[in-house]
PDB file of C-alpha atoms and ligand atoms in Angstrom:
ATOM      1  CA  MET A   1     -28.015  34.237 -22.733  1.00  0.00           C
ATOM      2  CA  ASP A   2     -24.734  36.110 -23.038  1.00  0.00           C
ATOM      3  CA  SER A   3     -21.896  34.460 -24.842  1.00  0.00           C
ATOM      4  CA  ILE A   4     -19.816  33.641 -21.760  1.00  0.00           C
ATOM      5  CA  ALA A   5     -22.756  31.812 -20.188  1.00  0.00           C
ATOM      6  CA  GLN A   6     -23.279  30.024 -23.486  1.00  0.00           C
ATOM      7  CA  ASN A   7     -19.600  29.084 -23.708  1.00  0.00           C
ATOM      8  CA  ILE A   8     -19.657  27.634 -20.196  1.00  0.00           C
ATOM      9  CA  GLN A   9     -22.759  25.632 -20.977  1.00  0.00           C
ATOM     10  CA  ASN A  10     -21.220  24.270 -24.178  1.00  0.00           C
ATOM     11  CA  ILE A  11     -17.951  23.305 -22.525  1.00  0.00           C
ATOM     12  CA  LYS A  12     -19.751  21.640 -19.602  1.00  0.00           C
ATOM     13  CA  ALA A  13     -21.927  19.640 -21.967  1.00  0.00           C
ATOM     14  CA  GLN A  14     -18.763  18.331 -23.635  1.00  0.00           C
ATOM     15  CA  ILE A  15     -16.864  17.355 -20.513  1.00  0.00           C
ATOM     16  CA  GLY A  16     -19.667  15.824 -18.448  1.00  0.00           C
ATOM     17  CA  GLU A  17     -20.354  15.917 -14.740  1.00  0.00           C
ATOM     18  CA  ASN A  18     -17.205  14.232 -13.499  1.00  0.00           C
ATOM     19  CA  CYS A  19     -14.817  16.814 -14.867  1.00  0.00           C
ATOM     20  CA  THR A  20     -14.217  20.157 -13.155  1.00  0.00           C
ATOM     21  CA  LEU A  21     -14.035  23.265 -15.299  1.00  0.00           C
ATOM     22  CA  VAL A  22     -11.476  25.796 -14.087  1.00  0.00           C
ATOM     23  CA  ALA A  23     -12.190  29.136 -15.768  1.00  0.00           C
ATOM     24  CA  VAL A  24      -8.777  30.647 -16.464  1.00  0.00           C
ATOM     25  CA  SER A  25      -9.347  34.348 -15.973  1.00  0.00           C
ATOM     26  CA  LYS A  26      -5.801  35.686 -16.353  1.00  0.00           C
ATOM     27  CA  THR A  27      -5.732  38.992 -18.248  1.00  0.00           C
ATOM     28  CA  TYR A  28      -9.547  39.321 -18.017  1.00  0.00           C
ATOM     29  CA  PRO A  29     -10.967  42.150 -15.887  1.00  0.00           C
ATOM     30  CA  PRO A  30     -13.421  41.675 -12.996  1.00  0.00           C
ATOM     31  CA  GLU A  31     -16.338  42.889 -15.198  1.00  0.00           C
ATOM     32  CA  THR A  32     -15.740  39.922 -17.474  1.00  0.00           C
ATOM     33  CA  ILE A  33     -15.117  37.438 -14.676  1.00  0.00           C
ATOM     34  CA  ILE A  34     -18.401  38.376 -12.982  1.00  0.00           C
ATOM     35  CA  GLN A  35     -20.288  37.345 -16.113  1.00  0.00           C
ATOM     36  CA  ALA A  36     -18.946  33.829 -15.704  1.00  0.00           C
ATOM     37  CA  TYR A  37     -19.743  33.979 -11.987  1.00  0.00           C
ATOM     38  CA  ASN A  38     -23.307  35.026 -12.742  1.00  0.00           C
ATOM     39  CA  ALA A  39     -23.589  32.034 -15.042  1.00  0.00           C
ATOM     40  CA  GLY A  40     -22.816  29.807 -12.039  1.00  0.00           C
ATOM     41  CA  GLN A  41     -19.052  29.381 -12.430  1.00  0.00           C
ATOM     42  CA  ARG A  42     -17.259  29.317  -9.070  1.00  0.00           C
ATOM     43  CA  VAL A  43     -13.799  27.890  -9.826  1.00  0.00           C
ATOM     44  CA  PHE A  44     -11.333  30.303 -11.399  1.00  0.00           C
ATOM     45  CA  GLY A  45      -7.645  29.960 -12.206  1.00  0.00           C
ATOM     46  CA  GLU A  46      -5.020  32.695 -12.333  1.00  0.00           C
ATOM     47  CA  ASN A  47      -1.368  32.599 -13.329  1.00  0.00           C
ATOM     48  CA  TRP A  48       0.144  35.520 -11.497  1.00  0.00           C
ATOM     49  CA  VAL A  49      -0.053  36.283  -7.785  1.00  0.00           C
ATOM     50  CA  GLN A  50      -0.081  40.050  -8.230  1.00  0.00           C
ATOM     51  CA  GLU A  51      -2.992  39.946 -10.629  1.00  0.00           C
ATOM     52  CA  LEU A  52      -4.874  37.408  -8.529  1.00  0.00           C
ATOM     53  CA  ILE A  53      -4.752  39.408  -5.317  1.00  0.00           C
ATOM     54  CA  ALA A  54      -5.693  42.622  -7.089  1.00  0.00           C
ATOM     55  CA  LYS A  55      -8.807  41.090  -8.652  1.00  0.00           C
ATOM     56  CA  LYS A  56      -9.868  38.854  -5.783  1.00  0.00           C
ATOM     57  CA  ASP A  57     -10.983  41.713  -3.555  1.00  0.00           C
ATOM     58  CA  LEU A  58     -13.238  43.078  -6.287  1.00  0.00           C
ATOM     59  CA  LEU A  59     -15.085  39.784  -6.732  1.00  0.00           C
ATOM     60  CA  PRO A  60     -17.456  37.641  -4.616  1.00  0.00           C
ATOM     61  CA  ASN A  61     -15.794  35.775  -1.785  1.00  0.00           C
ATOM     62  CA  ASP A  62     -17.314  32.395  -2.555  1.00  0.00           C
ATOM     63  CA  ILE A  63     -15.076  32.064  -5.611  1.00  0.00           C
ATOM     64  CA  GLN A  64     -12.571  29.215  -5.342  1.00  0.00           C
ATOM     65  CA  TRP A  65      -9.283  30.551  -6.645  1.00  0.00           C
ATOM     66  CA  HIS A  66      -6.747  28.178  -8.149  1.00  0.00           C
ATOM     67  CA  LEU A  67      -3.166  29.211  -8.814  1.00  0.00           C
ATOM     68  CA  ILE A  68      -2.165  27.559 -12.087  1.00  0.00           C
ATOM     69  CA  GLY A  69       0.995  29.416 -13.130  1.00  0.00           C
ATOM     70  CA  HIS A  70       4.601  29.081 -12.025  1.00  0.00           C
ATOM     71  CA  LEU A  71       4.816  30.258  -8.415  1.00  0.00           C
ATOM     72  CA  GLN A  72       7.794  32.049  -6.896  1.00  0.00           C
ATOM     73  CA  SER A  73       8.535  31.200  -3.272  1.00  0.00           C
ATOM     74  CA  ASN A  74       8.540  34.823  -2.162  1.00  0.00           C
ATOM     75  CA  LYS A  75       4.934  35.273  -3.378  1.00  0.00           C
ATOM     76  CA  ILE A  76       3.420  32.333  -1.496  1.00  0.00           C
ATOM     77  CA  LYS A  77       2.594  34.416   1.547  1.00  0.00           C
ATOM     78  CA  TYR A  78       0.138  36.570  -0.422  1.00  0.00           C
ATOM     79  CA  ILE A  79      -2.125  33.674  -1.405  1.00  0.00           C
ATOM     80  CA  ILE A  80      -1.594  31.043   1.273  1.00  0.00           C
ATOM     81  CA  ASN A  81      -4.611  32.009   3.380  1.00  0.00           C
ATOM     82  CA  PHE A  82      -7.229  31.742   0.635  1.00  0.00           C
ATOM     83  CA  VAL A  83      -6.014  29.762  -2.382  1.00  0.00           C
ATOM     84  CA  SER A  84      -8.092  26.606  -2.774  1.00  0.00           C
ATOM     85  CA  LEU A  85      -5.732  24.645  -5.016  1.00  0.00           C
ATOM     86  CA  ILE A  86      -2.190  25.203  -6.283  1.00  0.00           C
ATOM     87  CA  HIS A  87      -1.761  23.334  -9.597  1.00  0.00           C
ATOM     88  CA  SER A  88       1.817  24.312 -10.254  1.00  0.00           C
ATOM     89  CA  VAL A  89       4.116  22.704  -7.707  1.00  0.00           C
ATOM     90  CA  ASP A  90       7.131  22.168  -9.944  1.00  0.00           C
ATOM     91  CA  SER A  91       9.956  21.623  -7.451  1.00  0.00           C
ATOM     92  CA  GLU A  92      10.475  20.170  -3.996  1.00  0.00           C
ATOM     93  CA  LYS A  93      11.918  23.502  -2.925  1.00  0.00           C
ATOM     94  CA  LEU A  94       8.631  25.196  -3.761  1.00  0.00           C
ATOM     95  CA  LEU A  95       6.678  22.496  -1.911  1.00  0.00           C
ATOM     96  CA  GLN A  96       8.882  23.052   1.140  1.00  0.00           C
ATOM     97  CA  ALA A  97       8.281  26.789   0.970  1.00  0.00           C
ATOM     98  CA  ILE A  98       4.497  26.328   0.672  1.00  0.00           C
ATOM     99  CA  ASP A  99       4.557  23.956   3.646  1.00  0.00           C
ATOM    100  CA  LYS A 100       6.455  26.502   5.692  1.00  0.00           C
ATOM    101  CA  GLU A 101       4.026  29.349   4.935  1.00  0.00           C
ATOM    102  CA  ALA A 102       0.994  27.099   5.472  1.00  0.00           C
ATOM    103  CA  ALA A 103       2.370  26.017   8.861  1.00  0.00           C
ATOM    104  CA  LYS A 104       2.474  29.649   9.979  1.00  0.00           C
ATOM    105  CA  ILE A 105      -1.278  29.954   9.567  1.00  0.00           C
ATOM    106  CA  ASN A 106      -2.001  26.359  10.514  1.00  0.00           C
ATOM    107  CA  ARG A 107      -3.573  25.476   7.183  1.00  0.00           C
ATOM    108  CA  VAL A 108      -3.265  22.335   5.075  1.00  0.00           C
ATOM    109  CA  VAL A 109      -3.078  23.481   1.478  1.00  0.00           C
ATOM    110  CA  PRO A 110      -4.213  21.259  -1.413  1.00  0.00           C
ATOM    111  CA  CYS A 111      -1.565  21.079  -4.139  1.00  0.00           C
ATOM    112  CA  LEU A 112      -1.070  19.306  -7.446  1.00  0.00           C
ATOM    113  CA  LEU A 113       2.347  18.146  -8.557  1.00  0.00           C
ATOM    114  CA  GLN A 114       3.024  19.556 -12.019  1.00  0.00           C
ATOM    115  CA  MET A 115       4.669  17.048 -14.322  1.00  0.00           C
ATOM    116  CA  TYR A 116       6.806  17.987 -17.283  1.00  0.00           C
ATOM    117  CA  ILE A 117       5.230  16.026 -20.132  1.00  0.00           C
ATOM    118  CA  ALA A 118       5.810  18.316 -23.120  1.00  0.00           C
ATOM    119  CA  ASP A 119       8.574  18.630 -25.616  1.00  0.00           C
ATOM    120  CA  GLU A 120       9.117  22.325 -24.925  1.00  0.00           C
ATOM    121  CA  GLU A 121      11.813  24.069 -22.945  1.00  0.00           C
ATOM    122  CA  THR A 122       9.351  26.785 -21.975  1.00  0.00           C
ATOM    123  CA  LYS A 123       7.185  24.580 -19.789  1.00  0.00           C
ATOM    124  CA  PHE A 124       7.716  23.922 -16.119  1.00  0.00           C
ATOM    125  CA  GLY A 125       7.341  20.661 -14.255  1.00  0.00           C
ATOM    126  CA  LEU A 126       8.865  17.698 -12.487  1.00  0.00           C
ATOM    127  CA  ASP A 127      10.421  14.667 -14.093  1.00  0.00           C
ATOM    128  CA  GLU A 128       9.587  11.218 -12.720  1.00  0.00           C
ATOM    129  CA  GLN A 129      12.628  11.040 -10.466  1.00  0.00           C
ATOM    130  CA  GLU A 130      11.773  14.381  -8.863  1.00  0.00           C
ATOM    131  CA  LEU A 131       8.163  13.260  -8.467  1.00  0.00           C
ATOM    132  CA  TYR A 132       9.132  10.084  -6.620  1.00  0.00           C
ATOM    133  CA  ASN A 133      11.626  11.941  -4.447  1.00  0.00           C
ATOM    134  CA  ILE A 134       8.841  14.257  -3.326  1.00  0.00           C
ATOM    135  CA  LEU A 135       6.395  11.409  -2.757  1.00  0.00           C
ATOM    136  CA  ASP A 136       8.945   9.548  -0.665  1.00  0.00           C
ATOM    137  CA  ASN A 137       9.466  12.643   1.496  1.00  0.00           C
ATOM    138  CA  LEU A 138       5.806  13.561   1.906  1.00  0.00           C
ATOM    139  CA  SER A 139       5.575  12.794   5.607  1.00  0.00           C
ATOM    140  CA  GLN A 140       7.847  15.815   6.201  1.00  0.00           C
ATOM    141  CA  TYR A 141       5.279  18.178   4.796  1.00  0.00           C
ATOM    142  CA  LYS A 142       2.500  18.328   7.343  1.00  0.00           C
ATOM    143  CA  HIS A 143       0.735  21.311   5.809  1.00  0.00           C
ATOM    144  CA  ILE A 144       0.491  20.016   2.257  1.00  0.00           C
ATOM    145  CA  GLN A 145      -2.193  17.769   0.892  1.00  0.00           C
ATOM    146  CA  ILE A 146      -1.272  16.267  -2.452  1.00  0.00           C
ATOM    147  CA  ALA A 147      -4.546  16.352  -4.365  1.00  0.00           C
ATOM    148  CA  GLY A 148      -3.321  15.000  -7.700  1.00  0.00           C
ATOM    149  CA  LEU A 149      -1.197  15.754 -10.753  1.00  0.00           C
ATOM    150  CA  MET A 150      -1.162  18.467 -13.412  1.00  0.00           C
ATOM    151  CA  GLY A 151       0.460  18.676 -16.817  1.00  0.00           C
ATOM    152  CA  MET A 152       0.573  20.654 -20.046  1.00  0.00           C
ATOM    153  CA  ALA A 153       0.949  18.994 -23.408  1.00  0.00           C
ATOM    154  CA  THR A 154       3.149  20.293 -26.199  1.00  0.00           C
ATOM    155  CA  ASN A 155       1.621  23.147 -28.159  1.00  0.00           C
ATOM    156  CA  THR A 156       1.288  21.351 -31.479  1.00  0.00           C
ATOM    157  CA  HIS A 157      -1.330  20.317 -34.027  1.00  0.00           C
ATOM    158  CA  ASN A 158      -0.032  16.763 -33.865  1.00  0.00           C
ATOM    159  CA  GLN A 159      -2.920  15.018 -32.086  1.00  0.00           C
ATOM    160  CA  GLU A 160      -1.040  11.731 -31.708  1.00  0.00           C
ATOM    161  CA  LYS A 161       1.750  13.502 -29.874  1.00  0.00           C
ATOM    162  CA  ILE A 162      -0.642  15.298 -27.518  1.00  0.00           C
ATOM    163  CA  LYS A 163      -2.491  12.049 -26.947  1.00  0.00           C
ATOM    164  CA  SER A 164       0.667  10.178 -26.016  1.00  0.00           C
ATOM    165  CA  GLU A 165       1.621  12.919 -23.516  1.00  0.00           C
ATOM    166  CA  PHE A 166      -1.828  12.892 -21.885  1.00  0.00           C
ATOM    167  CA  THR A 167      -1.865   9.098 -21.801  1.00  0.00           C
ATOM    168  CA  PHE A 168       1.535   9.081 -20.151  1.00  0.00           C
ATOM    169  CA  LEU A 169       0.264  11.441 -17.446  1.00  0.00           C
ATOM    170  CA  LYS A 170      -2.931   9.477 -16.869  1.00  0.00           C
ATOM    171  CA  ASP A 171      -0.946   6.236 -16.467  1.00  0.00           C
ATOM    172  CA  LEU A 172       1.415   7.958 -14.057  1.00  0.00           C
ATOM    173  CA  TYR A 173      -1.547   9.349 -12.098  1.00  0.00           C
ATOM    174  CA  ASN A 174      -3.040   5.854 -11.736  1.00  0.00           C
ATOM    175  CA  LYS A 175       0.294   4.447 -10.647  1.00  0.00           C
ATOM    176  CA  VAL A 176       0.929   7.172  -8.060  1.00  0.00           C
ATOM    177  CA  GLN A 177      -2.590   6.818  -6.728  1.00  0.00           C
ATOM    178  CA  ALA A 178      -2.216   3.066  -6.333  1.00  0.00           C
ATOM    179  CA  GLU A 179       1.250   3.223  -4.781  1.00  0.00           C
ATOM    180  CA  TYR A 180       1.033   6.282  -2.549  1.00  0.00           C
ATOM    181  CA  PHE A 181      -2.624   7.192  -2.003  1.00  0.00           C
ATOM    182  CA  PRO A 182      -4.601   3.935  -2.176  1.00  0.00           C
ATOM    183  CA  ASN A 183      -7.018   4.935   0.585  1.00  0.00           C
ATOM    184  CA  ASP A 184      -6.890   8.697   0.262  1.00  0.00           C
ATOM    185  CA  PRO A 185     -10.041  10.204  -1.264  1.00  0.00           C
ATOM    186  CA  ASP A 186      -8.303  13.600  -1.405  1.00  0.00           C
ATOM    187  CA  PHE A 187      -5.927  12.437  -4.119  1.00  0.00           C
ATOM    188  CA  LYS A 188      -8.436  12.927  -6.911  1.00  0.00           C
ATOM    189  CA  HIS A 189      -7.525  15.587  -9.470  1.00  0.00           C
ATOM    190  CA  LEU A 190      -5.872  15.030 -12.813  1.00  0.00           C
ATOM    191  CA  SER A 191      -5.559  18.557 -14.208  1.00  0.00           C
ATOM    192  CA  MET A 192      -4.881  18.389 -17.912  1.00  0.00           C
ATOM    193  CA  GLY A 193      -6.404  20.082 -20.953  1.00  0.00           C
ATOM    194  CA  MET A 194      -6.735  23.688 -22.134  1.00  0.00           C
ATOM    195  CA  SER A 195      -8.772  25.422 -24.855  1.00  0.00           C
ATOM    196  CA  SER A 196      -6.941  23.763 -27.723  1.00  0.00           C
ATOM    197  CA  ASP A 197      -6.764  20.219 -26.372  1.00  0.00           C
ATOM    198  CA  TYR A 198      -9.376  19.688 -23.660  1.00  0.00           C
ATOM    199  CA  LYS A 199     -11.512  17.212 -25.598  1.00  0.00           C
ATOM    200  CA  LEU A 200      -8.531  14.964 -26.121  1.00  0.00           C
ATOM    201  CA  ALA A 201      -7.515  15.448 -22.480  1.00  0.00           C
ATOM    202  CA  VAL A 202     -10.939  14.344 -21.236  1.00  0.00           C
ATOM    203  CA  ALA A 203     -10.883  11.358 -23.603  1.00  0.00           C
ATOM    204  CA  CYS A 204      -7.508  10.456 -22.047  1.00  0.00           C
ATOM    205  CA  GLY A 205      -8.884  10.581 -18.489  1.00  0.00           C
ATOM    206  CA  SER A 206      -8.598  14.196 -17.343  1.00  0.00           C
ATOM    207  CA  ASN A 207     -11.045  15.219 -14.623  1.00  0.00           C
ATOM    208  CA  MET A 208     -10.047  18.892 -14.387  1.00  0.00           C
ATOM    209  CA  ILE A 209      -9.598  21.202 -17.356  1.00  0.00           C
ATOM    210  CA  ARG A 210      -8.212  24.734 -17.367  1.00  0.00           C
ATOM    211  CA  ILE A 211      -9.962  26.850 -19.964  1.00  0.00           C
ATOM    212  CA  GLY A 212      -9.367  30.501 -20.759  1.00  0.00           C
ATOM    213  CA  SER A 213      -9.688  31.725 -24.306  1.00  0.00           C
ATOM    214  CA  ILE A 214     -12.654  29.709 -25.556  1.00  0.00           C
ATOM    215  CA  LEU A 215     -14.609  30.537 -22.424  1.00  0.00           C
ATOM    216  CA  PHE A 216     -13.983  34.274 -22.193  1.00  0.00           C
ATOM    217  CA  ASN A 217     -13.099  35.231 -25.720  1.00  0.00           C
ATOM    218  CA  SER A 218     -14.597  33.420 -28.591  1.00  0.00           C
ATOM    219  CA  LYS A 219     -17.465  31.061 -29.160  1.00  0.00           C
ATOM    220  CA  ALA A 220     -16.942  27.526 -27.907  1.00  0.00           C
ATOM    221  CA  GLU A 221     -17.588  24.870 -30.506  1.00  0.00           C
TER     222      GLU A 221
HETATM  223  C1  LIG B 301      -3.352  30.257 -19.777  1.00  0.00           C
HETATM  224  C2  LIG B 301      -3.360  28.891 -19.222  1.00  0.00           C
HETATM  225  C3  LIG B 301      -4.436  28.021 -19.443  1.00  0.00           C
HETATM  226  C4  LIG B 301      -5.621  28.374 -20.324  1.00  0.00           C
HETATM  227  O1  LIG B 301      -5.230  28.490 -21.638  1.00  0.00           O
HETATM  228  P1  LIG B 301      -6.303  28.696 -22.816  1.00  0.00           P
HETATM  229  O2  LIG B 301      -5.582  28.239 -24.027  1.00  0.00           O
HETATM  230  O3  LIG B 301      -6.612  30.158 -22.829  1.00  0.00           O
HETATM  231  O4  LIG B 301      -7.479  27.868 -22.495  1.00  0.00           O
HETATM  232  C5  LIG B 301      -4.405  26.766 -18.843  1.00  0.00           C
HETATM  233  N1  LIG B 301      -3.367  26.381 -18.064  1.00  0.00           N
HETATM  234  C6  LIG B 301      -2.311  27.191 -17.827  1.00  0.00           C
HETATM  235  C7  LIG B 301      -1.212  26.689 -16.961  1.00  0.00           C
HETATM  236  C8  LIG B 301      -2.278  28.457 -18.416  1.00  0.00           C
HETATM  237  O5  LIG B 301      -1.213  29.243 -18.176  1.00  0.00           O
END
């Protein structure tokens, strides 16, 4: 078995059946991505629209592409007809713009609301007030389906800190589900955890992890 197939198998064994593995293929060429595809992986995540649309046409069309990086409103139109999940809705303005583009093609697009849970200026995301403002306005957005929440923990070795950020997001997810989506089976994804912190994320209740480097690059533990 090649090492990418082995890495996928190892990661899947760790996370169990109820957690979705998103293979983050940013910066990796189609020749590398196809190895993961041939090992059975179908869900891939990319950060940049330009790169995503360039690679997509070179790869099988049953891949489910997730957009996981910060999205600029003027790029939405390039992905709106095929993207299967947008993880990175980090402002109401962006949500409005996605809704508008989705309406043009009569599609309802699954989106996650990205929460700012880290202690780093460099990360994007909503605070709680912005989250609740969006949730209270949801009936305006007919072409958006809120499928859950996403977050990125601080890039630190401090496990207690990461754990408290993930726990905060899981609690918020439960609360939002109970208050806004009690009977909606489509609100179901809690996207948290990357190569360095996915085990902790899963232990804290994540059901969708976004993994790049340990899947494509090095050996998974
Ligand atoms: C790059 C990236 C990942 C994957 O990071 P790795 O450390 O390579 O696993 C996950 N989520 C987002 C938002 C990213 O930009």
